Coordinates of C-alpha atoms and ligand atoms in Angstrom, one line a residue:
X1 CA 101.9 44.4 64.0
X2 CA 102.8 40.8 63.5
X3 CA 106.2 40.0 64.8
X4 CA 108.4 37.6 62.8
X5 CA 109.6 34.7 64.9
X6 CA 111.7 32.9 62.2
X7 CA 113.8 31.0 64.7
X8 CA 111.0 29.8 66.9
X9 CA 110.6 26.0 66.7
X10 CA 107.2 24.8 67.9
X11 CA 106.1 21.4 69.3
X12 CA 102.4 20.7 69.5
X13 CA 100.8 17.9 71.6
X14 CA 97.3 16.7 70.9
X15 CA 97.6 17.9 67.3
X16 CA 95.0 15.6 65.8
X17 CA 92.4 16.1 68.6
X18 CA 89.2 18.2 68.5
X19 CA 90.8 21.6 69.1
X20 CA 94.5 20.6 68.3
X21 CA 93.6 20.1 64.7
X22 CA 92.3 23.7 64.4
X23 CA 95.4 25.0 66.1
X24 CA 97.7 23.0 63.8
X25 CA 95.8 24.2 60.7
X26 CA 96.4 27.8 61.8
X27 CA 100.1 27.2 62.6
X28 CA 100.6 25.7 59.2
X29 CA 98.7 28.6 57.5
X30 CA 101.2 30.9 59.3
X31 CA 104.3 28.8 59.1
X32 CA 106.3 31.5 57.4
X33 CA 106.3 33.3 60.8
X34 CA 108.0 30.4 62.6
X35 CA 111.1 28.2 62.4
X36 CA 109.6 24.7 62.4
X37 CA 106.4 23.0 63.4
X38 CA 106.6 19.5 65.0
X39 CA 103.9 17.4 66.6
X40 CA 104.2 14.7 69.2
X41 CA 101.7 11.9 68.8
X42 CA 101.1 8.3 69.6
X43 CA 102.0 5.4 67.3
X44 CA 98.2 4.5 67.5
X45 CA 97.3 7.9 66.1
X46 CA 99.9 7.6 63.3
X47 CA 98.3 4.3 62.3
X48 CA 94.7 5.3 62.7
X49 CA 95.0 8.7 61.0
X50 CA 97.6 7.7 58.4
X51 CA 96.2 9.9 55.7
X52 CA 96.1 13.0 57.9
X53 CA 99.6 12.3 59.1
X54 CA 100.8 12.1 55.5
X55 CA 99.1 15.3 54.7
X56 CA 100.8 17.0 57.6
X57 CA 104.2 15.8 56.5
X58 CA 103.5 17.1 53.0
X59 CA 102.9 20.5 54.7
X60 CA 106.3 20.4 56.3
X61 CA 105.2 19.3 59.8
X62 CA 107.7 17.0 61.6
X63 CA 105.9 14.1 63.1
X64 CA 107.4 12.6 66.3
X65 CA 105.9 9.3 67.5
X66 CA 106.0 8.5 71.2
X67 CA 104.2 7.9 74.4
X68 CA 103.2 11.0 76.4
X69 CA 104.0 9.1 79.6
X70 CA 107.6 8.2 78.6
X71 CA 109.9 10.9 80.0
X72 CA 112.8 9.9 77.7
X73 CA 110.7 10.2 74.6
X74 CA 109.2 13.5 75.6
X75 CA 112.7 14.9 76.5
X76 CA 114.0 13.8 73.1
X77 CA 111.1 15.6 71.4
X78 CA 112.0 18.8 73.3
X79 CA 115.5 19.0 71.6
X80 CA 115.8 22.3 69.7
X81 CA 112.2 23.3 70.5
X82 CA 111.5 26.8 71.7
X83 CA 107.8 26.7 72.5
X84 CA 105.6 23.8 73.5
X85 CA 101.8 24.1 72.9
X86 CA 99.6 21.5 74.4
X87 CA 96.0 20.7 73.2
X88 CA 96.0 17.4 75.0
X89 CA 92.6 15.9 76.0
X90 CA 91.1 16.2 79.5
X91 CA 91.9 12.6 80.3
X92 CA 95.6 13.2 80.1
X93 CA 95.8 16.8 81.4
X94 CA 97.9 15.8 84.5
X95 CA 100.7 14.4 82.3
X96 CA 101.6 18.0 81.4
X97 CA 103.0 18.4 84.9
X98 CA 105.8 16.0 84.0
X99 CA 106.4 17.7 80.7
X100 CA 106.7 21.0 82.4
X101 CA 109.5 19.8 84.6
X102 CA 111.2 18.1 81.7
X103 CA 110.8 21.3 79.5
X104 CA 112.2 23.4 82.4
X105 CA 115.3 21.2 82.2
X106 CA 115.6 21.2 78.4
X107 CA 118.0 24.0 77.4
X108 CA 116.0 25.2 74.3
X109 CA 112.4 25.3 75.6
X110 CA 111.4 28.8 76.8
X111 CA 107.6 28.9 76.5
X112 CA 104.8 26.6 77.4
X113 CA 101.1 26.9 76.5
X114 CA 99.2 24.3 78.5
X115 CA 96.0 22.7 77.3
X116 CA 93.4 25.3 78.5
X117 CA 91.1 26.6 75.7
X118 CA 88.1 26.8 77.9
X119 CA 86.6 28.2 81.1
X120 CA 88.6 30.6 83.2
X121 CA 89.7 28.2 86.0
X122 CA 90.7 31.2 88.3
X123 CA 87.6 33.3 87.5
X124 CA 86.6 33.8 91.2
X125 CA 86.9 32.2 94.7
X126 CA 84.5 29.4 93.7
X127 CA 86.7 28.4 90.8
X128 CA 89.2 26.7 93.1
X129 CA 86.6 24.2 94.1
X130 CA 85.0 23.3 90.8
X131 CA 85.7 19.7 90.0
X132 CA 86.4 20.1 86.3
X133 CA 89.1 22.7 87.1
X134 CA 91.2 20.6 89.5
X135 CA 93.7 19.0 87.0
X136 CA 94.3 22.3 85.1
X137 CA 94.8 24.2 88.3
X138 CA 97.6 21.7 89.2
X139 CA 99.2 22.3 85.8
X140 CA 99.1 26.1 86.4
X141 CA 100.7 25.6 89.8
X142 CA 103.5 23.6 88.2
X143 CA 104.2 26.3 85.7
X144 CA 104.4 28.9 88.4
X145 CA 107.1 26.9 90.2
X146 CA 109.5 26.2 87.4
X147 CA 112.4 28.6 86.7
X148 CA 113.1 28.6 83.0
X149 CA 109.7 28.7 81.3
X150 CA 107.3 31.4 80.4
X151 CA 103.7 30.4 80.2
X152 CA 100.5 31.6 78.5
X153 CA 97.0 30.3 79.1
X154 CA 94.6 30.8 76.2
X155 CA 91.2 31.1 77.9
X156 CA 88.5 31.0 75.2
X157 CA 85.3 30.2 77.0
X158 CA 83.1 27.6 75.5
X159 CA 83.4 26.8 71.8
X160 CA 80.8 28.2 69.5
X161 CA 80.2 24.9 67.7
X162 CA 77.7 22.1 67.6
X163 CA 79.9 19.3 68.8
X164 CA 79.6 18.2 72.4
X165 CA 80.0 19.9 74.9
X166 CA 80.2 23.1 73.0
X167 CA 77.4 25.6 73.2
X168 CA 75.6 25.4 69.9
X169 CA 74.8 21.7 70.0
X170 CA 71.7 19.7 70.6
X171 CA 73.1 17.7 73.5
X172 CA 70.5 15.0 73.0
X173 CA 71.2 13.0 76.1
X174 CA 70.8 16.0 78.5
X175 CA 69.0 18.8 76.6
X176 CA 67.7 20.2 79.9
X177 CA 71.1 21.7 80.6
X178 CA 71.0 23.8 77.4
X179 CA 70.3 22.8 73.8
X180 CA 69.8 24.1 70.3
X181 CA 68.4 21.3 68.2
X182 CA 68.3 22.1 64.5
X183 CA 66.5 18.8 63.6
X184 CA 63.6 19.2 66.0
X185 CA 63.6 23.1 66.0
X186 CA 63.6 23.2 69.8
X187 CA 65.8 25.0 72.2
X188 CA 66.3 24.8 76.0
X189 CA 67.6 28.0 77.5
X190 CA 69.0 28.5 81.0
X191 CA 67.3 31.2 83.2
X192 CA 65.4 33.6 81.0
X193 CA 68.0 33.4 78.2
X194 CA 69.4 36.9 78.9
X195 CA 72.6 36.2 80.7
X196 CA 75.6 37.0 78.4
X197 CA 78.1 34.4 77.3
X198 CA 81.4 34.7 75.4
X199 CA 82.1 32.1 72.8
X200 CA 85.0 31.3 70.5
X201 CA 84.8 29.4 67.3
X202 CA 87.4 26.5 66.9
X203 CA 89.0 28.3 64.0
X204 CA 89.4 31.4 66.0
X205 CA 91.0 29.4 68.8
X206 CA 93.7 28.5 66.3
X207 CA 94.0 32.0 65.2
X208 CA 94.3 33.3 68.7
X209 CA 97.1 30.8 69.6
X210 CA 99.0 32.0 66.5
X211 CA 98.5 35.7 67.6
X212 CA 99.6 34.9 71.1
X213 CA 102.8 33.2 69.8
X214 CA 103.5 36.2 67.6
X215 CA 103.1 38.6 70.6
X216 CA 105.3 37.1 73.3
X217 CA 105.8 40.1 75.4
X218 CA 102.2 40.8 76.1
X219 CA 101.4 37.0 76.4
X220 CA 104.1 36.3 79.0
X221 CA 103.1 34.6 82.2
X222 CA 99.4 35.4 82.0
X223 CA 96.0 34.2 81.0
X224 CA 94.8 35.7 77.8
X225 CA 91.0 36.0 78.1
X226 CA 89.9 36.0 74.5
X227 CA 86.8 35.2 72.5
X228 CA 85.1 35.5 69.1
X229 CA 82.0 37.3 70.4
X230 CA 79.7 37.9 73.4
X231 CA 76.0 37.1 73.0
X232 CA 73.0 35.7 75.0
X233 CA 71.0 32.4 74.6
X234 CA 68.1 34.5 73.3
X235 CA 70.3 36.1 70.6
X236 CA 71.6 32.7 69.6
X237 CA 68.0 31.3 69.3
X238 CA 67.0 34.4 67.2
X239 CA 69.9 33.7 64.9
X240 CA 69.0 30.1 64.4
X241 CA 65.4 31.1 63.7
X242 CA 66.5 33.8 61.3
X243 CA 68.8 31.6 59.3
X244 CA 66.3 28.7 59.2
X245 CA 63.3 31.0 58.6
X246 CA 61.2 29.1 61.3
X247 CA 60.0 29.7 64.8
X248 CA 61.3 27.2 67.3
X249 CA 59.7 25.7 70.4
X250 CA 61.5 27.0 73.5
X251 CA 61.7 25.6 77.0
X252 CA 63.6 27.1 80.0
X253 CA 65.6 25.6 82.8
X254 CA 66.0 27.8 85.9
X255 CA 69.3 28.3 87.5
X256 CA 68.1 26.5 90.6
X257 CA 67.0 23.5 88.5
X258 CA 70.3 23.5 86.7
X259 CA 72.2 23.3 90.1
X260 CA 69.8 20.5 91.2
X261 CA 70.5 18.5 87.9
X262 CA 74.2 19.1 88.4
X263 CA 74.2 17.7 92.0
X264 CA 72.2 14.7 90.8
X265 CA 74.6 14.1 87.9
X266 CA 77.6 13.9 90.3
X267 CA 75.7 11.8 92.9
X268 CA 74.7 9.3 90.2
X269 CA 78.2 9.3 88.7
X270 CA 76.7 10.5 85.4
X271 CA 79.6 10.3 82.8
X272 CA 78.6 13.8 81.7
X273 CA 78.7 15.3 85.2
X274 CA 81.6 17.7 84.3
X275 CA 79.5 19.0 81.5
X276 CA 76.7 19.8 83.9
X277 CA 79.1 21.8 86.0
X278 CA 80.6 23.6 83.0
X279 CA 77.1 24.5 81.6
X280 CA 76.3 25.9 85.1
X281 CA 79.5 28.0 85.2
X282 CA 78.9 29.2 81.6
X283 CA 75.2 30.0 82.1
X284 CA 75.8 32.0 85.3
X285 CA 78.2 34.3 83.5
X286 CA 81.5 32.6 84.3
X287 CA 82.9 33.5 80.9
X288 CA 82.5 37.2 81.2
X289 CA 85.3 39.7 81.9
X290 CA 85.4 43.5 82.2
X291 CA 87.5 43.5 79.1
X292 CA 88.7 40.9 76.7
X293 CA 92.4 40.6 75.7
X294 CA 92.0 40.2 71.9
X295 CA 93.3 43.6 71.2
X296 CA 96.6 42.9 73.0
X297 CA 97.5 40.3 70.5
X298 CA 96.0 41.8 67.4
X299 CA 93.1 39.3 67.6
X300 CA 90.1 41.5 67.0
X301 CA 89.3 40.0 63.5
X302 CA 87.1 37.2 64.7
X303 CA 84.2 35.2 63.4
X304 CA 80.6 36.3 64.3
X305 CA 77.5 34.8 65.9
X306 CA 76.1 34.4 62.4
X307 CA 79.2 32.5 61.2
X308 CA 79.0 30.2 64.2
X309 CA 75.2 29.5 63.8
X310 CA 75.7 28.8 60.1
X311 CA 78.4 26.3 60.9
X312 CA 76.3 24.7 63.7
X313 CA 73.3 24.3 61.4
X314 CA 75.6 22.6 58.8
X315 CA 77.2 20.3 61.3
X316 CA 73.9 19.3 62.9
X317 CA 72.3 18.6 59.5
X318 CA 75.2 16.8 57.9
X319 CA 76.4 14.7 60.8
X320 CA 75.0 11.2 61.2
X321 CA 73.3 10.2 64.4
X322 CA 76.6 8.9 65.6
X323 CA 77.9 12.4 65.9
X324 CA 75.3 13.1 68.5
X325 CA 76.1 10.3 70.8
X326 CA 77.7 11.7 73.9
X327 CA 80.9 10.0 73.2
X328 CA 83.0 13.1 73.8
X329 CA 82.1 15.2 76.7
X330 CA 85.1 17.0 78.1
Ligands
LIG1 N1 85.9 25.4 75.5 C1 85.3 24.3 75.2 O1 84.1 24.3 74.9 C2 86.0 23.0 75.2 C3 85.4 21.9 74.7 C4 86.2 20.7 74.6 C5 87.5 20.7 75.1 N2 88.0 21.8 75.6 C6 89.4 21.8 76.1 O2 90.3 21.7 75.0 C7 91.5 20.9 75.4 C8 91.6 19.8 74.4 O3 90.5 19.0 74.4 P1 90.0 18.2 73.2 O4 88.5 17.8 73.4 O5 90.4 18.9 71.9 O6 90.9 16.9 73.3 P2 90.7 15.4 72.6 O7 90.2 15.6 71.2 O8 89.9 14.6 73.5 O9 92.2 14.9 72.7 C9 93.2 15.7 72.2 C10 94.4 14.8 72.0 O10 95.0 14.4 73.2 C11 95.7 13.2 72.9 N3 95.3 12.2 73.8 C12 94.0 12.1 74.3 N4 94.0 11.0 75.1 C13 95.2 10.5 75.2 C14 95.8 9.4 75.8 N5 95.1 8.6 76.7 N6 97.1 9.2 75.6 C15 97.8 9.9 74.8 N7 97.3 11.0 74.1 C16 96.0 11.3 74.3 C17 95.5 12.8 71.5 O11 96.6 13.4 70.8 P3 97.0 12.9 69.3 O12 96.2 13.7 68.4 O13 98.4 13.3 69.2 O14 96.8 11.5 69.2 C18 94.2 13.6 71.2 O15 94.0 13.8 69.9 C19 91.2 20.5 76.8 O16 92.0 21.3 77.7 C20 89.7 20.6 77.0 O17 89.4 20.9 78.4 C21 87.3 23.0 75.7

């Protein structure tokens, strides 16, 4: 049952980013369940995305302009806020440690959802040493130390979408680490394509954040390991072929070869090295759990593999070549 949280005032960081935009859409869709919705964004974003910002204001979102590195501006933004949700990009993940300390001192803030929305960074003993996990692990450590905040980590696994680095994309500059290319009808699968993987569509990420907000007791001080569906690379390929009515050319990269490519990427300071590591973690089953937590937060009504493949086909067909430059990789 959905719990009404009429008095809960929300503040979202990273609101116009790749995943933040989906989270904000779902918050707005569900605004009757909350007190108010505010976003903290930079003056640069307000200028560059002026139309979007106007649209948000028209939807009742309070827009706070500031610098994420300025403690006074962040503290002022926390006034009257009950819950902070961060969807900040990987390049500023560590800033959240300062916000956590500031939020802990702010009298109204009670809950903090850090920017996670990905791989389970405490999946197993190896997770502590994975390079892409390091900043997020420090954020988790800060949340465990503070006294006045509850936290929730929304762990979704890879996104089921075509944009880089998510799983249903072409990844043209490094297809050997896994690729589904709608334009060339080719796929590169890791291993023999049978290792399971759990994926979440961006829209479901937003939905799951809302559900976690509406179920505070079961979400308190824990990772919620959620997803849209569990599948395999072979099943994904079959779905692309089914929807397009064509047989694709398929190549395979072995697990050993993927590890070798990953090592080379780090040694050569390849800008996409973190993606090589994430692909290896995902391909080896690092997104699988005995049981997912969707049911705890009434989050079972999720999109399907067919929905995700349909969206990926549409994105790959309609995007210009620019969309396939590896401009965004983390
Ligand atoms: N599971 C997956 O497959 C997957 C894929 C990608 C990302 N992720 C995770 O999702 C989370 C969000 O990533 P994202 O790709 O959505 O982020 P993003 O689009 O790169 O950035 C999100 C927002 O962060 C803010 N931001 C970024 N750089 C900034 C800077 N230098 N100074 C101030 N603000 C800055 C901006 O906020 P404003 O909008 O307010 O300007 C930006 O829109 C991360 O934790 C990431 O690891 C997961």
